[in-house]
Structure formats: structure tokens, C-alpha cells
CSV table of C-alpha atoms in Angstrom, one decimal:
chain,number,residue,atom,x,y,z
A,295,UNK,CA,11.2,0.3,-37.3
A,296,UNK,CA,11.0,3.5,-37.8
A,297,UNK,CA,8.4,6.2,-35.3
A,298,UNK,CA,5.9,8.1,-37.6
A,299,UNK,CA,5.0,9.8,-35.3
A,300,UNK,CA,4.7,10.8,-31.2
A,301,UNK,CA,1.4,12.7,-29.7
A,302,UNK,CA,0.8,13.4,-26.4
A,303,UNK,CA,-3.2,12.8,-25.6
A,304,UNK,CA,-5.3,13.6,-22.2
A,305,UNK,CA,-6.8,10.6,-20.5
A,306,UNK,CA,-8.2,12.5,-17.3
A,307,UNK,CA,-11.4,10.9,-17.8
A,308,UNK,CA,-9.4,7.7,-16.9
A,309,UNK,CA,-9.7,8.8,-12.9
A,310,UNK,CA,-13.1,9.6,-13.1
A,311,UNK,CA,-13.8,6.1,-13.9
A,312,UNK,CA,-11.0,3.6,-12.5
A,313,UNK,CA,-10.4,3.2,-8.9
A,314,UNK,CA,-7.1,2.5,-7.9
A,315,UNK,CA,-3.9,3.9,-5.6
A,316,UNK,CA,-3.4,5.2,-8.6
A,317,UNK,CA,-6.0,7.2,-9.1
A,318,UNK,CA,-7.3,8.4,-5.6
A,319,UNK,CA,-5.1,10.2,-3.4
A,320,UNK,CA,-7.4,8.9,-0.3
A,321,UNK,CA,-6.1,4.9,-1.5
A,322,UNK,CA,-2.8,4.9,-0.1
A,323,UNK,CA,0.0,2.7,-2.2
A,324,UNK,CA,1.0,0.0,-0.4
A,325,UNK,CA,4.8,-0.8,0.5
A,326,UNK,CA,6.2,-3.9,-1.3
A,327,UNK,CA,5.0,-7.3,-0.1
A,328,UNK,CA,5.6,-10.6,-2.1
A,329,UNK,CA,2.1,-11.1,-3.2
A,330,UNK,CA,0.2,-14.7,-4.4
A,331,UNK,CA,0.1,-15.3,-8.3
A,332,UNK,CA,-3.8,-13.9,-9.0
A,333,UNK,CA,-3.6,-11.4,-6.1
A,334,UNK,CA,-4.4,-8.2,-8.1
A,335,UNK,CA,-3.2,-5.4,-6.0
A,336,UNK,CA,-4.9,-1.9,-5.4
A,337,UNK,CA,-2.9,0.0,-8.1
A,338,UNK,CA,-3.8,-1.8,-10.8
A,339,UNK,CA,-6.4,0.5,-13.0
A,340,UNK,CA,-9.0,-1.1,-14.3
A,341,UNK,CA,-9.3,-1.1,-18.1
A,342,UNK,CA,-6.0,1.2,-18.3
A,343,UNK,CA,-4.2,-0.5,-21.2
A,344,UNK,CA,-7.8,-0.9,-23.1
A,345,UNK,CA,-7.7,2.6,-22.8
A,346,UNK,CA,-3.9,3.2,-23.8
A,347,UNK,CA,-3.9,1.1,-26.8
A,348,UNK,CA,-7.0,1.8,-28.1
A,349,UNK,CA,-6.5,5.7,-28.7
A,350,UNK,CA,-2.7,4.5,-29.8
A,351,UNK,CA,-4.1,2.4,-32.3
A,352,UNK,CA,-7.0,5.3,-32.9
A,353,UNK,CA,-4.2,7.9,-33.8
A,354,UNK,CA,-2.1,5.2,-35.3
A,355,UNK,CA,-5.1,4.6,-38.0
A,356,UNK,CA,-5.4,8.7,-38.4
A,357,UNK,CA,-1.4,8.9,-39.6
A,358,UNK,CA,-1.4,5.5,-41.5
A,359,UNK,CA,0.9,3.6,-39.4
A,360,UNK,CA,0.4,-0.1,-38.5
A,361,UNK,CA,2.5,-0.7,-35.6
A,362,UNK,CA,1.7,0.1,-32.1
A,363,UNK,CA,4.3,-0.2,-29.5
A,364,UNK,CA,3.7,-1.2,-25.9
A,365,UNK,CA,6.3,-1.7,-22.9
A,366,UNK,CA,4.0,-4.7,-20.9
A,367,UNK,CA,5.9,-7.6,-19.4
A,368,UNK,CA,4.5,-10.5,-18.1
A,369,UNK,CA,7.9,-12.4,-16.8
A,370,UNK,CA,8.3,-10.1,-13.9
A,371,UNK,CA,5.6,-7.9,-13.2
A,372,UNK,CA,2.7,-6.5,-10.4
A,373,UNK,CA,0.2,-9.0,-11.6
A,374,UNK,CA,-1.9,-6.8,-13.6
A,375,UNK,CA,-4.2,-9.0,-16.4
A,376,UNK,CA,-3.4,-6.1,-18.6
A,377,UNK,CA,-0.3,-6.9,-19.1
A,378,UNK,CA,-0.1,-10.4,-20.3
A,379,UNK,CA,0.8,-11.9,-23.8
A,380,UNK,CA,-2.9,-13.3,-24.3
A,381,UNK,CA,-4.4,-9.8,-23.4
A,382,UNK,CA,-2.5,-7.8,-26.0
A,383,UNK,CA,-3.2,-10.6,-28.4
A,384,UNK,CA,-6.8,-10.0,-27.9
A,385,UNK,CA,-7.2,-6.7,-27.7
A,386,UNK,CA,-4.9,-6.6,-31.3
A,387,UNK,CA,-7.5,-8.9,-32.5
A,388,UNK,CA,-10.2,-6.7,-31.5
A,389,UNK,CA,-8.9,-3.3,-32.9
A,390,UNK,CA,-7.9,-4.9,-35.9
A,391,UNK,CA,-11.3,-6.3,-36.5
A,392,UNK,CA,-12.9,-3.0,-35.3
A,393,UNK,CA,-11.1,-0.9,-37.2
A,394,UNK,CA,-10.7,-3.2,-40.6
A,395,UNK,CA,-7.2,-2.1,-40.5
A,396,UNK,CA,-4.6,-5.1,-39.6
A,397,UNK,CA,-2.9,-3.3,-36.6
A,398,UNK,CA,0.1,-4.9,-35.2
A,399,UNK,CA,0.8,-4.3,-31.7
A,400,UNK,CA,4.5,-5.2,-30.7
A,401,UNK,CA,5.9,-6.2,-27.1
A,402,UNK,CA,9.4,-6.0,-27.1
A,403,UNK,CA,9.4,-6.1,-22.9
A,404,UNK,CA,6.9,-8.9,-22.9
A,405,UNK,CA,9.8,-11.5,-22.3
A,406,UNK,CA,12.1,-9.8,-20.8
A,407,UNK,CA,13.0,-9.8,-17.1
A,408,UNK,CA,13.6,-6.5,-15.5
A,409,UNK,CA,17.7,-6.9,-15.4
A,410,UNK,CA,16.9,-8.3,-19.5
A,411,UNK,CA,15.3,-4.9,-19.8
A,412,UNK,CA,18.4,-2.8,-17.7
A,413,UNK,CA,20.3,-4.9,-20.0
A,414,UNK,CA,18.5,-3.7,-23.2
A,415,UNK,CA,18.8,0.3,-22.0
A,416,UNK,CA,22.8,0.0,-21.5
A,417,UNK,CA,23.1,-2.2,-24.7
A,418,UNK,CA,21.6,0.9,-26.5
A,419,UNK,CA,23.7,3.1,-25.0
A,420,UNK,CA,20.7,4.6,-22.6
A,421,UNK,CA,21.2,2.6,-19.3
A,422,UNK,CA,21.9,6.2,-17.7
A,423,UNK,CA,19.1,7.8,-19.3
A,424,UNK,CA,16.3,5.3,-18.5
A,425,UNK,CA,17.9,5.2,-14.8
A,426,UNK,CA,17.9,8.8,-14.1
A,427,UNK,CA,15.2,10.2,-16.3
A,428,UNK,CA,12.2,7.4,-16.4
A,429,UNK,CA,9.7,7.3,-13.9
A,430,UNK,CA,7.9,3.7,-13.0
A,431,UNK,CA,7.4,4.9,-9.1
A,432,UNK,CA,3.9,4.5,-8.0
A,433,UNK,CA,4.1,7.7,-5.9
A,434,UNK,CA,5.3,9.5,-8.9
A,435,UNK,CA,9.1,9.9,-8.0
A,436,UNK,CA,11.1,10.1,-10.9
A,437,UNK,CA,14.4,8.1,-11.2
A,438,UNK,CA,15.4,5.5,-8.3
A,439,UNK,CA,11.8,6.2,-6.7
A,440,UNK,CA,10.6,5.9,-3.4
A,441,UNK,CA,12.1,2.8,-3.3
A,442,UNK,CA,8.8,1.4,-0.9
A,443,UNK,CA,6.2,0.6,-3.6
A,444,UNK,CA,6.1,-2.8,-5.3
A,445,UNK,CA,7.1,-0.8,-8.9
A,446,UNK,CA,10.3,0.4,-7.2
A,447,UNK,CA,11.2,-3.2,-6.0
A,448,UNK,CA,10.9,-4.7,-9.4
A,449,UNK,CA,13.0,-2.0,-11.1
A,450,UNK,CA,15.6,-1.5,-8.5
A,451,UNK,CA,16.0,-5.4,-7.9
A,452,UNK,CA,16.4,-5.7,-11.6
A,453,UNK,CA,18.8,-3.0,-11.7
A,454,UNK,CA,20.9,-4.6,-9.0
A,455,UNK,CA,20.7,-7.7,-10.8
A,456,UNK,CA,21.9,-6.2,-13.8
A,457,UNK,CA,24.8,-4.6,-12.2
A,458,UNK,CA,26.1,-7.5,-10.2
A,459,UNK,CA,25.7,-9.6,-13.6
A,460,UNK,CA,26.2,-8.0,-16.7
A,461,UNK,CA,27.8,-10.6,-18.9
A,462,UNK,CA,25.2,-13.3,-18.1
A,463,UNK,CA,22.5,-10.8,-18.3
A,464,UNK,CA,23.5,-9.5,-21.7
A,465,UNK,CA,23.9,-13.3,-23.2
A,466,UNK,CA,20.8,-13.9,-22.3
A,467,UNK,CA,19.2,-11.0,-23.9
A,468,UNK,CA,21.3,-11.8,-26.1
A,469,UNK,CA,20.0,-15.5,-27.0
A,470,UNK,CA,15.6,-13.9,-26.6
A,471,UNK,CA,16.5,-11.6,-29.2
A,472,UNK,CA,18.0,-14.0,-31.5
A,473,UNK,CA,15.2,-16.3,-31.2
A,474,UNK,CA,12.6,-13.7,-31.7
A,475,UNK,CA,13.5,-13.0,-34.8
């Protein structure tokens, strides 16, 4: 798969609209707590990856590709609906339909656990890169974060079980990627 293209667009309006932690500095981001299956915590932003995918698959359309690539997981993540298999499916569905353009939106993450994903970065030579040069903190701190928030937990525990188990880790990447294809 080969990228046709990369653009950069403005999505400021997104605050105006969606409250969240993540989008009002007077909502504080909670620290990590285990939380109930369902519980929606307060940085989830309402309507985000609507938003996200829709003007990816807008700009897709202008430069003629068909493929849209999205990093949501559902094995191992905050519990945000946006993010699950059945969403994306949907919202594919309706883009495609709305656009009369079959649109193919691909989750390679959507499997994956967090170490599955560590395991993916060092298995492409990047486990260094994505570690010291991505950001998934929900108080914006690039690389290990602040370590508090519940984003930091589930990248930093699946780091650490990553680390601690590489071989088993990497066979069972391994065996997902096999069977996905």
C-alpha cells in the first residue's frame, strides 16, 4: 500500500462543538482508574472520528485514492464507541454510499493489543521512533507522557509488556497478521 498523499487540515471548529478534557482546559483529565466496560470517560470527544474520517475520505475522493487509514483499536482501549470495529464499518458504509465512491477504510491496530502494536513499531524497525517521538498523552506530553492519564497507562503498560516479552509478543503478532491476510 502505497500513501498518495499526506495533508495537514484544521479541525478548530471541533472544540467549539465537542466537550471533553480534551477540549476545555477548565475539564481537568482525570488520572488513571480501571473503569466499567460502557463507562465513557470525560475525554472522549464527541463525534471526533466522524469528523476525522470524513474529511480523510473527503480529501481522499479529491486525489483519487480509495483507501483511508485509521489507528482505532478496540482490544485495549479508553472505551470510546468511536473506536470500535462496528463503528468504522458503518461509517465506511456511509461515506461510501454518500460519496458513490467505494471507500475502503483500513484498521490495522483494530486487533491488536497495545504490546501487539509496540511489537509492530520495533518489527518495522521504528520501536524507538514511535517511543520517543509520538504523542498519545492526554495532557499533550510527547513521548513517555505524563504517565497519570488513562492514555499513558495503556501505552506504557503495553510497552512494559512488550519489553518483558518480546518473543511471545512478536509470535503472536505474528499469527494476527497471518490470519488477516
Amino acid at each position: 500500500m502505497s500513501v498518495k498523499s499526506h495533508k495537514v487540515i484544521d479541525i478548530r471548529l471541533l472544540n467549539d462543538l465537542a466537550v471533553s478534557s480534551l477540549t476545555r482546559s477548565n475539564i481537568d483529565v482525570p488520572e488513571y482508574e480501571p473503569h466499567e466496560d460502557g463507562d465513557i470517560p470525560n475525554t472522549f470527544v464527541p463525534g471526533r472520528n466522524i469528523v476525522f474520517l470524513t474529511l480523510a475520505s473527503i480529501y481522499a475522493y479529491k486525489v483519487h485514492a480509495n483507501t483511508v487509514i485509521t489507528g482505532v483499536c478496540e482490544t485495549d482501549f479508553s472505551g470510546y464507541p468511536d473506536c470500535r470495529d462496528e463503528f468504522i464499518k458503518a461509517l465506511n458504509n456511509a461515506v461510501s454510499l454518500g460519496m458513490n465512491k467505494n471507500m475502503h477504510f483500513k484498521t490495522p491496530l483494530m486487533w491488536l493489543t497495545k504490546a501487539e502494536t509496540w511489537a509492530l513499531a520495533d518489527s518495522m524497525g521504528k520501536l524507538y521512533f514511535i517511543s520517543d517521538e509520538t504523542l498519545t498523552c492526554y495532557n499533550g506530553v510527547k513521548s513517555h507522557g505524563c504517565g497519570k492519564c488513562d492514555s499513558c497507562h495503556l501505552r506504557n503498560k503495553g510497552l512494559n509488556e512488550y519489553l518483558s516479552n518480546k518473543d511471545e509478543i512478536q509470535k503472536s503478532l505474528h499469527k494476527k497478521q497471518t490470519l488477516a491476510m
